[in-house]
Tab-separated table of N, CA and C in Angstrom:
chain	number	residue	atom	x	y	z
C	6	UNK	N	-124.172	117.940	230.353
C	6	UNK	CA	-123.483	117.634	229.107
C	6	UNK	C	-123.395	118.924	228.296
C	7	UNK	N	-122.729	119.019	227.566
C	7	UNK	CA	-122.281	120.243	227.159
C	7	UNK	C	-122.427	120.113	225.487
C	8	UNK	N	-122.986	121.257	224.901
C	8	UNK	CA	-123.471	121.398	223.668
C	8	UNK	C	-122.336	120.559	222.658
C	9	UNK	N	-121.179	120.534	222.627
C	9	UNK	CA	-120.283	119.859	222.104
C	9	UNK	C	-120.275	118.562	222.287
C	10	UNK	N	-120.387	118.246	223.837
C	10	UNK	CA	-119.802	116.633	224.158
C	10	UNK	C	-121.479	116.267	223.766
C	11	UNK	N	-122.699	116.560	223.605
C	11	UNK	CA	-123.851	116.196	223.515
C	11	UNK	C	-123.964	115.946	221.746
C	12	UNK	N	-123.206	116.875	220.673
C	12	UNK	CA	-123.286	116.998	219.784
C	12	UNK	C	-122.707	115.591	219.402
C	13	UNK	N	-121.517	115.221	220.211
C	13	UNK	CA	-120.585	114.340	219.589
C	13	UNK	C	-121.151	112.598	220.371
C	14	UNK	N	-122.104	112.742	221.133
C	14	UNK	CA	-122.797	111.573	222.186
C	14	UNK	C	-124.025	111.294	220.965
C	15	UNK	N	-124.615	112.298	220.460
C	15	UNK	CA	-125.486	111.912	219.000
C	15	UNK	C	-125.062	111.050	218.013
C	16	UNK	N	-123.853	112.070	217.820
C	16	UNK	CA	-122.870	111.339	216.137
C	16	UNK	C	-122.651	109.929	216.437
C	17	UNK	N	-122.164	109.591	218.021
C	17	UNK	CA	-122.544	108.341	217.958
C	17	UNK	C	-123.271	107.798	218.270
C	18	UNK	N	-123.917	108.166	218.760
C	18	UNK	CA	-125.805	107.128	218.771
C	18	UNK	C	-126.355	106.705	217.156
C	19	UNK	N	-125.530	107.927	216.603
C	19	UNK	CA	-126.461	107.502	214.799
C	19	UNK	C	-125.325	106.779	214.251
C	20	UNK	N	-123.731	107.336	214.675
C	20	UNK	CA	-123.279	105.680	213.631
C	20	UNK	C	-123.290	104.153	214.193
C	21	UNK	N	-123.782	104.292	215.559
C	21	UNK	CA	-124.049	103.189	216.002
C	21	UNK	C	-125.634	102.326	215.336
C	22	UNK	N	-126.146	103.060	215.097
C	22	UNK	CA	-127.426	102.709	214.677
C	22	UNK	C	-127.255	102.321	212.706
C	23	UNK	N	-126.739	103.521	212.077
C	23	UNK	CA	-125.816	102.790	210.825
C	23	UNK	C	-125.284	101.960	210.898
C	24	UNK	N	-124.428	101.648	211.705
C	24	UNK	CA	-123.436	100.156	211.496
C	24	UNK	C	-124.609	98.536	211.801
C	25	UNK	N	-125.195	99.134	213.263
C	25	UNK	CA	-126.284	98.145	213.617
C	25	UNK	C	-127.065	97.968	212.049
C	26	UNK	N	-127.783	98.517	211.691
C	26	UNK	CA	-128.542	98.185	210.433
C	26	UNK	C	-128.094	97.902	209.285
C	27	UNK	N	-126.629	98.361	209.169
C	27	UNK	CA	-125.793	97.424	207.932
C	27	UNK	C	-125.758	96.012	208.656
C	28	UNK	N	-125.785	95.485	209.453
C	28	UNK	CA	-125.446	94.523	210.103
C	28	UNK	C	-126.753	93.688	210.127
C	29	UNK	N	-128.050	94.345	210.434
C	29	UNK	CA	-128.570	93.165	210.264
C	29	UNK	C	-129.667	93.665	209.073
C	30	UNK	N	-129.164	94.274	207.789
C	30	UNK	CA	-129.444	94.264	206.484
C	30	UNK	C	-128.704	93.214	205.888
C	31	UNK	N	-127.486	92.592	206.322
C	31	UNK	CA	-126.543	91.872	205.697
C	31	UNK	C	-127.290	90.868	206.116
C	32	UNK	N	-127.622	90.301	207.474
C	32	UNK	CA	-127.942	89.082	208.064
C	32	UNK	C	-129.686	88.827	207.457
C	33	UNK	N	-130.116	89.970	207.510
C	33	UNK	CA	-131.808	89.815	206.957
C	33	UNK	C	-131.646	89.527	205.209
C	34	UNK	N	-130.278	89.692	204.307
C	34	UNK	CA	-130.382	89.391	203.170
C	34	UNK	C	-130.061	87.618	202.891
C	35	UNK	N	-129.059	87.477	204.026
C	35	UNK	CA	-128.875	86.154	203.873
C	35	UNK	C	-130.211	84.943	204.587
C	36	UNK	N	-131.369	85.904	205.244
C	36	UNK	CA	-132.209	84.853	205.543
C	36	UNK	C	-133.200	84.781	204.223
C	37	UNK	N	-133.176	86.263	203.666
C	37	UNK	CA	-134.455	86.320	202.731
C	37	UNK	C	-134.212	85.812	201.294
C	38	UNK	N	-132.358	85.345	200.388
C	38	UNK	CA	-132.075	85.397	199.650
C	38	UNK	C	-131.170	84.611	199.641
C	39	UNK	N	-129.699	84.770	199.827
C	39	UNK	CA	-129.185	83.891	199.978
C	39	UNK	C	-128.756	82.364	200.125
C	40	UNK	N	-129.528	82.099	201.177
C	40	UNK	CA	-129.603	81.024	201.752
C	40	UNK	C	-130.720	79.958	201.169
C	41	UNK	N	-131.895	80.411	200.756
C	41	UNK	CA	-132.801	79.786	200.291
C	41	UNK	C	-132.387	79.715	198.575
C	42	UNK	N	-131.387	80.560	198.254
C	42	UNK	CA	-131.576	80.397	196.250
C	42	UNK	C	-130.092	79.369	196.870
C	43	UNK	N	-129.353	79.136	197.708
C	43	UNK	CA	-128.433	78.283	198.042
C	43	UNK	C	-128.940	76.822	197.880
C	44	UNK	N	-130.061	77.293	199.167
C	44	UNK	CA	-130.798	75.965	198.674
C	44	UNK	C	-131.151	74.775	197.321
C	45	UNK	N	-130.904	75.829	196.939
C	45	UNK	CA	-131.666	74.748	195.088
C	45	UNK	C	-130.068	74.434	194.918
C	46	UNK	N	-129.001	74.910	195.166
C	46	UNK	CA	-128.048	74.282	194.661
C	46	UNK	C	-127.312	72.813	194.859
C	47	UNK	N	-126.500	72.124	194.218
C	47	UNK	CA	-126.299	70.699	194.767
C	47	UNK	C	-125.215	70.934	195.388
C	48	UNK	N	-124.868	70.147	196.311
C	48	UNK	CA	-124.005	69.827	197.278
C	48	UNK	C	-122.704	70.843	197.448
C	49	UNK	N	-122.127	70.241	196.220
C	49	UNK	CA	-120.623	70.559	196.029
C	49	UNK	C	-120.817	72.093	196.015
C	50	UNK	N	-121.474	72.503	194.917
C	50	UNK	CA	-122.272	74.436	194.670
C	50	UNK	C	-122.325	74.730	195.991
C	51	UNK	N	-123.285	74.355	196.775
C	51	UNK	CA	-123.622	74.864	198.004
C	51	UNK	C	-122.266	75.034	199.180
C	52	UNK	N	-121.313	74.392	199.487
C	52	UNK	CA	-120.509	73.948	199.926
C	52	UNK	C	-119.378	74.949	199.171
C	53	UNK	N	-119.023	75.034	198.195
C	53	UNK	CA	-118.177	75.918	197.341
C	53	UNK	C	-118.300	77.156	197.546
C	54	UNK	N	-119.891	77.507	197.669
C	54	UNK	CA	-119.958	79.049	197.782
C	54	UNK	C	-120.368	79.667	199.467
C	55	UNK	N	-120.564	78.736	200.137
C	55	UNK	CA	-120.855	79.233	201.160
C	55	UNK	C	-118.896	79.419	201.485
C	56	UNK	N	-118.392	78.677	201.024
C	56	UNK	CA	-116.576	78.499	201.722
C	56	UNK	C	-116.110	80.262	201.062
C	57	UNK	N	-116.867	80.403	199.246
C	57	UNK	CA	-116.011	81.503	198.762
C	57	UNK	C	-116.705	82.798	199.609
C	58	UNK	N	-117.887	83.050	200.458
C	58	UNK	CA	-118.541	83.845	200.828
C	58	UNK	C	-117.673	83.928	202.503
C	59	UNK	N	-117.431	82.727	203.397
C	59	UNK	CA	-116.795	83.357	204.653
C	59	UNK	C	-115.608	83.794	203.613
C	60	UNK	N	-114.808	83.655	203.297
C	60	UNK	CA	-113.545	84.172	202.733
C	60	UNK	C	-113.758	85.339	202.324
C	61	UNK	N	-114.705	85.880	201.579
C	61	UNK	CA	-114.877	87.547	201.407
C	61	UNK	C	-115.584	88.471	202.663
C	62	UNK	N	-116.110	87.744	202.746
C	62	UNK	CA	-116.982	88.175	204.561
C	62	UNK	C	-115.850	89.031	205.118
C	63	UNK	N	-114.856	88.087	204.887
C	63	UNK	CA	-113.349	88.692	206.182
C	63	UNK	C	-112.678	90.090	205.685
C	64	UNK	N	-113.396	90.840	205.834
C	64	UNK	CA	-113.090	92.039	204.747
C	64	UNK	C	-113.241	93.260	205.842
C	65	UNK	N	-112.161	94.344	206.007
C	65	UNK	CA	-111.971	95.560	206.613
C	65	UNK	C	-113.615	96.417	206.756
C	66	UNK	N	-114.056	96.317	205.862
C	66	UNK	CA	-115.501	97.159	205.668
C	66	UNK	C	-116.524	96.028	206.214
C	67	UNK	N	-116.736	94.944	205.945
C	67	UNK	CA	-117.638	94.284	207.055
C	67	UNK	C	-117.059	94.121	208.685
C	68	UNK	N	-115.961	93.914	208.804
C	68	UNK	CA	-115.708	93.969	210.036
C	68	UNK	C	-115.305	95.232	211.089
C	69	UNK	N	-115.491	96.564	210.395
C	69	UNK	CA	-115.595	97.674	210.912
C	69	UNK	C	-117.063	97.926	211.230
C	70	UNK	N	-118.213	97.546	210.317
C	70	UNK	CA	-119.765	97.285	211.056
C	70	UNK	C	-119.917	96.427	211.852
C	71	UNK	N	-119.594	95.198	211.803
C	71	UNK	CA	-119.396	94.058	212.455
C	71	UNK	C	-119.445	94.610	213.924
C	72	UNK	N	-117.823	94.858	214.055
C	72	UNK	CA	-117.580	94.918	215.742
C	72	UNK	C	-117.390	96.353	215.996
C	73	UNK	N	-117.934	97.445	215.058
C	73	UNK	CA	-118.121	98.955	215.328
C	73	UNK	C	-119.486	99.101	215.681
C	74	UNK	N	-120.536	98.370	215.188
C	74	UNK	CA	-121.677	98.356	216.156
C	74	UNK	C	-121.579	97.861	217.475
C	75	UNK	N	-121.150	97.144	217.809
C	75	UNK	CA	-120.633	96.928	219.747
C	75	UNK	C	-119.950	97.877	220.177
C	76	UNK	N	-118.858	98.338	219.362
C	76	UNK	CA	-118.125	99.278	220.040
C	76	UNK	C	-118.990	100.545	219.960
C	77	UNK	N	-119.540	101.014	219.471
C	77	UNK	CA	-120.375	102.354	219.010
C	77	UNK	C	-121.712	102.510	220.150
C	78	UNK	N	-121.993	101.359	220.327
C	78	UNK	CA	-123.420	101.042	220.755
C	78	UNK	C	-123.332	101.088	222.155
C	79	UNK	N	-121.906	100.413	222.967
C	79	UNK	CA	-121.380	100.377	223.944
C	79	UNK	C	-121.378	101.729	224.917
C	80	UNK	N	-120.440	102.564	223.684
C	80	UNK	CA	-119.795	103.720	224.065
C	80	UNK	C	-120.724	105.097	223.912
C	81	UNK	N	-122.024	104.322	223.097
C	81	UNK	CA	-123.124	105.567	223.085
C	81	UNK	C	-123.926	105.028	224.968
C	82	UNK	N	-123.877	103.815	225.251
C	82	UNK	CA	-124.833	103.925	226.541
C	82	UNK	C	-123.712	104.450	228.001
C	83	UNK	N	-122.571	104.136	227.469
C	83	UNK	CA	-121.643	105.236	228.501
C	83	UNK	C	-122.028	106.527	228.837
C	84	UNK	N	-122.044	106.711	227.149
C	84	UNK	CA	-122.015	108.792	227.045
C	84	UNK	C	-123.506	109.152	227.353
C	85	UNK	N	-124.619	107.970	227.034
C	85	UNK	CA	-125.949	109.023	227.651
C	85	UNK	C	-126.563	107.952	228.714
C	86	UNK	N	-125.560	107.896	229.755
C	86	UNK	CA	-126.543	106.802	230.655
C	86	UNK	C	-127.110	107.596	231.818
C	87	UNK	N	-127.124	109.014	231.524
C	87	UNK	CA	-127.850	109.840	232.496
C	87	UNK	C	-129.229	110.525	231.564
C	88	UNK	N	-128.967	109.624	230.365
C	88	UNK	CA	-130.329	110.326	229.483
C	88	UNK	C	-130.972	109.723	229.787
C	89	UNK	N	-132.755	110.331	229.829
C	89	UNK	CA	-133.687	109.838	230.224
C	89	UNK	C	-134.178	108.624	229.313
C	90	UNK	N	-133.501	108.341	227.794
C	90	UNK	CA	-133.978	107.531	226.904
C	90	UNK	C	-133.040	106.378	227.020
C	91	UNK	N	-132.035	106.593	227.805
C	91	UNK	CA	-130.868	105.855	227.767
C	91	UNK	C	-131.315	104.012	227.817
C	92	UNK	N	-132.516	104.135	228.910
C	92	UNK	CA	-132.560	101.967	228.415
C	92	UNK	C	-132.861	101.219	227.347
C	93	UNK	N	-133.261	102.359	226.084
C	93	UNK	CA	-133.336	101.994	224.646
C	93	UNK	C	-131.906	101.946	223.916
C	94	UNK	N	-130.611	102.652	224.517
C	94	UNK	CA	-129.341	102.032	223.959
C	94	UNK	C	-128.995	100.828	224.707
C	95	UNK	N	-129.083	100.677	226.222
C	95	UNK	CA	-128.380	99.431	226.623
C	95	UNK	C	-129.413	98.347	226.293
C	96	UNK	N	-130.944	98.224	226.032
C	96	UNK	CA	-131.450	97.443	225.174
C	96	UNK	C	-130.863	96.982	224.252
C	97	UNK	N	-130.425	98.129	223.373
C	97	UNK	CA	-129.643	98.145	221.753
C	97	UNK	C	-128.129	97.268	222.522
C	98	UNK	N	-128.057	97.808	223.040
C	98	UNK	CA	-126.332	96.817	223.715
C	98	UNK	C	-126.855	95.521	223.789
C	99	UNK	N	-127.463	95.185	224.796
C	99	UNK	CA	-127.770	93.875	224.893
C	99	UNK	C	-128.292	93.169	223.638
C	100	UNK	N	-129.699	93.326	222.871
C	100	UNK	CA	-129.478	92.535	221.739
C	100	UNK	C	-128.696	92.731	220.774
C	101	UNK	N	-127.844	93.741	220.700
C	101	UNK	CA	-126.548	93.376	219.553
C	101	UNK	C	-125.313	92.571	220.341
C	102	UNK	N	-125.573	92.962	221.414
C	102	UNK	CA	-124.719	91.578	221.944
C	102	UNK	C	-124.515	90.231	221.894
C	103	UNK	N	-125.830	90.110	222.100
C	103	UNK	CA	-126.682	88.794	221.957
C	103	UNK	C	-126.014	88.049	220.176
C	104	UNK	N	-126.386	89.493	219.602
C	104	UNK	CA	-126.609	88.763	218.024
C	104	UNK	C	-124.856	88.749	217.618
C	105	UNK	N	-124.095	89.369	218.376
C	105	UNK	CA	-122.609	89.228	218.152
C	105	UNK	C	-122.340	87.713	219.320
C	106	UNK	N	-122.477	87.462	219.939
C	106	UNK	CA	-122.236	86.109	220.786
C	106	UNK	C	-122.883	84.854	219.704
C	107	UNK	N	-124.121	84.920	219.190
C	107	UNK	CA	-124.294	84.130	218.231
C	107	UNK	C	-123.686	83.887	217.270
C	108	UNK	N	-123.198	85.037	216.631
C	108	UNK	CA	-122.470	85.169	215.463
C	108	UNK	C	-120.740	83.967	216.099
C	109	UNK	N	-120.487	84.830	217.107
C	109	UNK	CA	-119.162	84.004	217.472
C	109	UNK	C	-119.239	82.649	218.007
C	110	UNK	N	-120.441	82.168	218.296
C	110	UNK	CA	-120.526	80.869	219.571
C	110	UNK	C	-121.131	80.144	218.215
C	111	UNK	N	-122.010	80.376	217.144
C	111	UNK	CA	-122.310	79.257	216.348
C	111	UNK	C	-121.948	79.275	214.665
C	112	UNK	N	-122.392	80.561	214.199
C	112	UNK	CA	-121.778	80.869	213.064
C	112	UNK	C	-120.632	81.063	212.580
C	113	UNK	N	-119.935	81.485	213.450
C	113	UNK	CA	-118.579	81.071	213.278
C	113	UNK	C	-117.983	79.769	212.769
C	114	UNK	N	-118.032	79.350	214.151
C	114	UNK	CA	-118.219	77.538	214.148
C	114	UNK	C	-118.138	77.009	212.580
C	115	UNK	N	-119.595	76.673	212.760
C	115	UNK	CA	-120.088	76.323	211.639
C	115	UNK	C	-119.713	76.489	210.267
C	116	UNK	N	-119.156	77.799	209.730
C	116	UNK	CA	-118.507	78.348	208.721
C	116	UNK	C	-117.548	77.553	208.909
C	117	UNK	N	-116.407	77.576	210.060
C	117	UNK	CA	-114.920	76.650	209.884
C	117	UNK	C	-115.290	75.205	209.972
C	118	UNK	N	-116.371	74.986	210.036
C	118	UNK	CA	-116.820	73.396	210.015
C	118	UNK	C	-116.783	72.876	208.072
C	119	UNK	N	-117.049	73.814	207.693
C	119	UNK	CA	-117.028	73.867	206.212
C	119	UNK	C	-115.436	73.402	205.185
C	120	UNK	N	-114.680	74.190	205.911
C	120	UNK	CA	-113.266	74.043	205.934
C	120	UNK	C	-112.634	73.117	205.365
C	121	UNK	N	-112.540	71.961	206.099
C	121	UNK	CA	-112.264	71.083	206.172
C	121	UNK	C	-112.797	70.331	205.078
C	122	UNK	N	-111.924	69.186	204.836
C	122	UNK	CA	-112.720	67.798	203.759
C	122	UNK	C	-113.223	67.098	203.579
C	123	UNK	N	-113.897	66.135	203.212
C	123	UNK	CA	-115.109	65.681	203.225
C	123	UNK	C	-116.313	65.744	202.383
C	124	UNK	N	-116.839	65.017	201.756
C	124	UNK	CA	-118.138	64.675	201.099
C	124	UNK	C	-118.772	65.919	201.572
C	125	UNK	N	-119.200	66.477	200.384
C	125	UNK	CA	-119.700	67.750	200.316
C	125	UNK	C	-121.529	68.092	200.693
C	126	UNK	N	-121.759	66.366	200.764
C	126	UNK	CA	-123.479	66.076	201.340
C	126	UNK	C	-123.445	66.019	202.717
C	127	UNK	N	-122.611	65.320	203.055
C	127	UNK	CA	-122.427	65.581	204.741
C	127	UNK	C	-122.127	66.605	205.270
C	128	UNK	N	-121.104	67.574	204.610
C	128	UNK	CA	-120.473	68.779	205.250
C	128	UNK	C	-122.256	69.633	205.463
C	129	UNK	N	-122.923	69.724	203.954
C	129	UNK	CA	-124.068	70.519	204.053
C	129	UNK	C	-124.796	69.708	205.247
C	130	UNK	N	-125.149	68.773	205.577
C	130	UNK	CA	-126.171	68.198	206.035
C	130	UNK	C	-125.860	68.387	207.880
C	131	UNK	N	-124.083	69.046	208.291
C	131	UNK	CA	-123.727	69.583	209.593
C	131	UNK	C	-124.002	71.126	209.313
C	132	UNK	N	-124.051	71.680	208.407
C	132	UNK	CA	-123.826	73.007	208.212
C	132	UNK	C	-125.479	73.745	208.142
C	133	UNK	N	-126.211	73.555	207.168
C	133	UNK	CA	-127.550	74.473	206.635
C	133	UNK	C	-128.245	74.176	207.787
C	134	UNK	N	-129.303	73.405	208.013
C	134	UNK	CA	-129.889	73.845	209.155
C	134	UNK	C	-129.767	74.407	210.668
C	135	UNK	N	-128.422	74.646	210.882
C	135	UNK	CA	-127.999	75.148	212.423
C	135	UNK	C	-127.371	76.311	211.722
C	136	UNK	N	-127.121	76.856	210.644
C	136	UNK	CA	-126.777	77.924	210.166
C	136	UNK	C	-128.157	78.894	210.331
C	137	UNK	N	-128.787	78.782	209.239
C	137	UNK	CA	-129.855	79.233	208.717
C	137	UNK	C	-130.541	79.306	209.714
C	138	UNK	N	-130.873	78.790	211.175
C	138	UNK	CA	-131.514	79.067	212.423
C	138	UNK	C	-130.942	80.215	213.023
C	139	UNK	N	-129.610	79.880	213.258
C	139	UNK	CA	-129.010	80.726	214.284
C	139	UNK	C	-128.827	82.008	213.396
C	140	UNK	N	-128.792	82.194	211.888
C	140	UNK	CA	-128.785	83.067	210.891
C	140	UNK	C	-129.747	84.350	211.872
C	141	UNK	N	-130.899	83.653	211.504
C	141	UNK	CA	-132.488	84.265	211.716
C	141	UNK	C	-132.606	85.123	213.007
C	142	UNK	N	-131.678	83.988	214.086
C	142	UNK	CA	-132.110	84.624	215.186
C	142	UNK	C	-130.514	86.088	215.376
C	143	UNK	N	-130.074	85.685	215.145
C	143	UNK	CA	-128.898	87.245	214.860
C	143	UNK	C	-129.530	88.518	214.038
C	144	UNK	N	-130.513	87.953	212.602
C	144	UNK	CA	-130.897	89.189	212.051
C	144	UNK	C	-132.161	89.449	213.406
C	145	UNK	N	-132.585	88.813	213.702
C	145	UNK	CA	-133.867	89.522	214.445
C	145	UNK	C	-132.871	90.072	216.007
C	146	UNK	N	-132.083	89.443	216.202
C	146	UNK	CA	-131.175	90.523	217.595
C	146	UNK	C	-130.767	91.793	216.914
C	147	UNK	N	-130.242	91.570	215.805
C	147	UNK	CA	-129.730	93.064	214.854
C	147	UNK	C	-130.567	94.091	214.785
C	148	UNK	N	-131.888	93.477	214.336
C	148	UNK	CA	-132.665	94.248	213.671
C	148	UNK	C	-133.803	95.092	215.159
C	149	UNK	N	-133.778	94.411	215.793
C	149	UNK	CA	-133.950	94.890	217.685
C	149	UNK	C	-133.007	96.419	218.226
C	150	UNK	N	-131.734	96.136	217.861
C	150	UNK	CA	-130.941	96.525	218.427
C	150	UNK	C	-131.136	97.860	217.614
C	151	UNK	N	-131.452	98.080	216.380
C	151	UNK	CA	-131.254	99.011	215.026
C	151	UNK	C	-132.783	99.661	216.062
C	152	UNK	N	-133.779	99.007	215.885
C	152	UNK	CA	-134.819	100.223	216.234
C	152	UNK	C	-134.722	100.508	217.597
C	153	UNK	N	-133.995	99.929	218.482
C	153	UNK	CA	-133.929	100.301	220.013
C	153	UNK	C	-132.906	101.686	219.924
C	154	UNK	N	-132.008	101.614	218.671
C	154	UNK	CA	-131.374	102.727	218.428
C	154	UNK	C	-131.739	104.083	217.778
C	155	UNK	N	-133.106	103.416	216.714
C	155	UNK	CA	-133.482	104.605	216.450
C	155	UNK	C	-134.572	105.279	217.422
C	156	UNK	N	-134.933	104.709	218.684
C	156	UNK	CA	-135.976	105.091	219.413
C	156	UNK	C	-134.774	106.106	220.001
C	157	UNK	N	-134.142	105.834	220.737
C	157	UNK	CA	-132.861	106.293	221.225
C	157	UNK	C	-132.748	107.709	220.888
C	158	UNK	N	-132.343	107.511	219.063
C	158	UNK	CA	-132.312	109.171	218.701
C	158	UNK	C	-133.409	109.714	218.819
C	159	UNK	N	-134.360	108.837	218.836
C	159	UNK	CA	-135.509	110.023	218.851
C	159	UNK	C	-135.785	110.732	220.126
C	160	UNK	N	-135.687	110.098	221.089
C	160	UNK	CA	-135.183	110.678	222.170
C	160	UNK	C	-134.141	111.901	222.384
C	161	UNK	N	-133.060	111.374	222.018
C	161	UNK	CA	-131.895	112.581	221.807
C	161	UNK	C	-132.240	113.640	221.123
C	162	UNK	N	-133.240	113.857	219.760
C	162	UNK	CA	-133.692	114.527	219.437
C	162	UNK	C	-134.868	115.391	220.023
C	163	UNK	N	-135.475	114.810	220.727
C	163	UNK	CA	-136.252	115.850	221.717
C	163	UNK	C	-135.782	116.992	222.871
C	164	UNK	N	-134.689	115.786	223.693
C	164	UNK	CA	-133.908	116.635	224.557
C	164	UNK	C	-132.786	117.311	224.162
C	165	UNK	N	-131.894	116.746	223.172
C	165	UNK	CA	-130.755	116.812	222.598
C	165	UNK	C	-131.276	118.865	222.030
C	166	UNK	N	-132.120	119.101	221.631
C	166	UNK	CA	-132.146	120.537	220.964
C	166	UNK	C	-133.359	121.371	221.179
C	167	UNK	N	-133.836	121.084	222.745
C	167	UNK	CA	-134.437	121.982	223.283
C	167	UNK	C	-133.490	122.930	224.113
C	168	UNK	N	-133.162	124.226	223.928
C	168	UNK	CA	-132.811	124.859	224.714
C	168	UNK	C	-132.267	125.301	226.089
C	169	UNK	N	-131.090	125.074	226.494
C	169	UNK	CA	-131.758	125.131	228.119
C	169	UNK	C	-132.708	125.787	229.075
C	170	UNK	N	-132.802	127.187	228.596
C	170	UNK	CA	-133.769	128.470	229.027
C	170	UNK	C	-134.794	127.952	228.762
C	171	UNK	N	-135.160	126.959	228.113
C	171	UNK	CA	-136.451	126.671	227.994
C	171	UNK	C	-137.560	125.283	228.587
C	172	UNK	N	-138.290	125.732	229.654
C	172	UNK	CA	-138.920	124.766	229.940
C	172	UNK	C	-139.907	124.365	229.366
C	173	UNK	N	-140.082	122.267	229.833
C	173	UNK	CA	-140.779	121.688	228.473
C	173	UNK	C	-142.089	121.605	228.372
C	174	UNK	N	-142.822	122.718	229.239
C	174	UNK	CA	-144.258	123.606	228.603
C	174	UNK	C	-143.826	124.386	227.826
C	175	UNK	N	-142.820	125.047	227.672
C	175	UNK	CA	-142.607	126.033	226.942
C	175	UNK	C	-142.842	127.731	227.894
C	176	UNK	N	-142.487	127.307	229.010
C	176	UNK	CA	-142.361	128.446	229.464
C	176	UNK	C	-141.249	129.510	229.942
């Protein structure tokens, strides 16, 4: 690898690891905050704001972290799958995978389950608890994927700017 293409195999290992941790900073706020001060609200509240929250969700800047951590994360275990640290990115691939398949196979769902009309006690009573589960388990795939990435650089940082002339006794 060549001092350039190695320089530019970093840049993305670290915005892959930025986007990963906006991603499950967003998902770890909605388990620690969100969702539980939701809780105290009544029906209709709860139901109202979870509908006005997917509707802003859908926004250019969350969905460039969103699906730029897969793409980033992907395309960093391409560029160093001859690095010796390399099974700490396709780790990082796989549970951000994981936590993007959840996101699409239930949370999704569930959000457009909201949609629709209907008594606003029932809608909650299909919606909060299979949310708020599958919530949890996406921030903890996120939040996997974020330190499997920063192990990653740390890796890259060992090999990434030792010298070539230099062997790793230092001789």
């Amino acid at each position: 690898m060549t001092r350039r293409s190695s320089t530019f195999a970093g840049t993305v290992l670290g915005a892959a690891m930025v986007a990963a941790g906006l991603i499950a900073g967003a998902f770890y706020i909605f388990a620690c905050a969100v969702m539980p001060a939701l809780a105290r609200s009544d029906d209709r509240v709860y139901v109202e704001v979870m509908r006005d929250i997917n509707d802003v969700i859908q926004n250019p800047v969350f969905l460039l972290s969103f699906l730029g951590a897969l793409v980033l994360t992907a395309v960093s275990a391409w560029q160093l799958r001859g690095a010796p640290y390399r099974w700490w990115v396709w780790g990082a691939l796989v549970a951000y995978g994981l936590a993007f398949l959840v996101t699409v196979a239930f949370n999704i769902p569930l959000n457009n389950g909201l949609e629709g009309g209907g008594d606003p006690a029932a809608l909650r009573e299909e919606f909060e608890d299979p949310w708020v589960a599958w919530n949890v388990v996406r921030a903890v795939l996120s939040t996997v994927a974020m330190g499997c990435l920063g192990r990653a650089l740390v890796g890259y940082g060992r090999t990434g700017r030792r010298p070539a002339s230099v062997s790793p006794s230092g001789d």
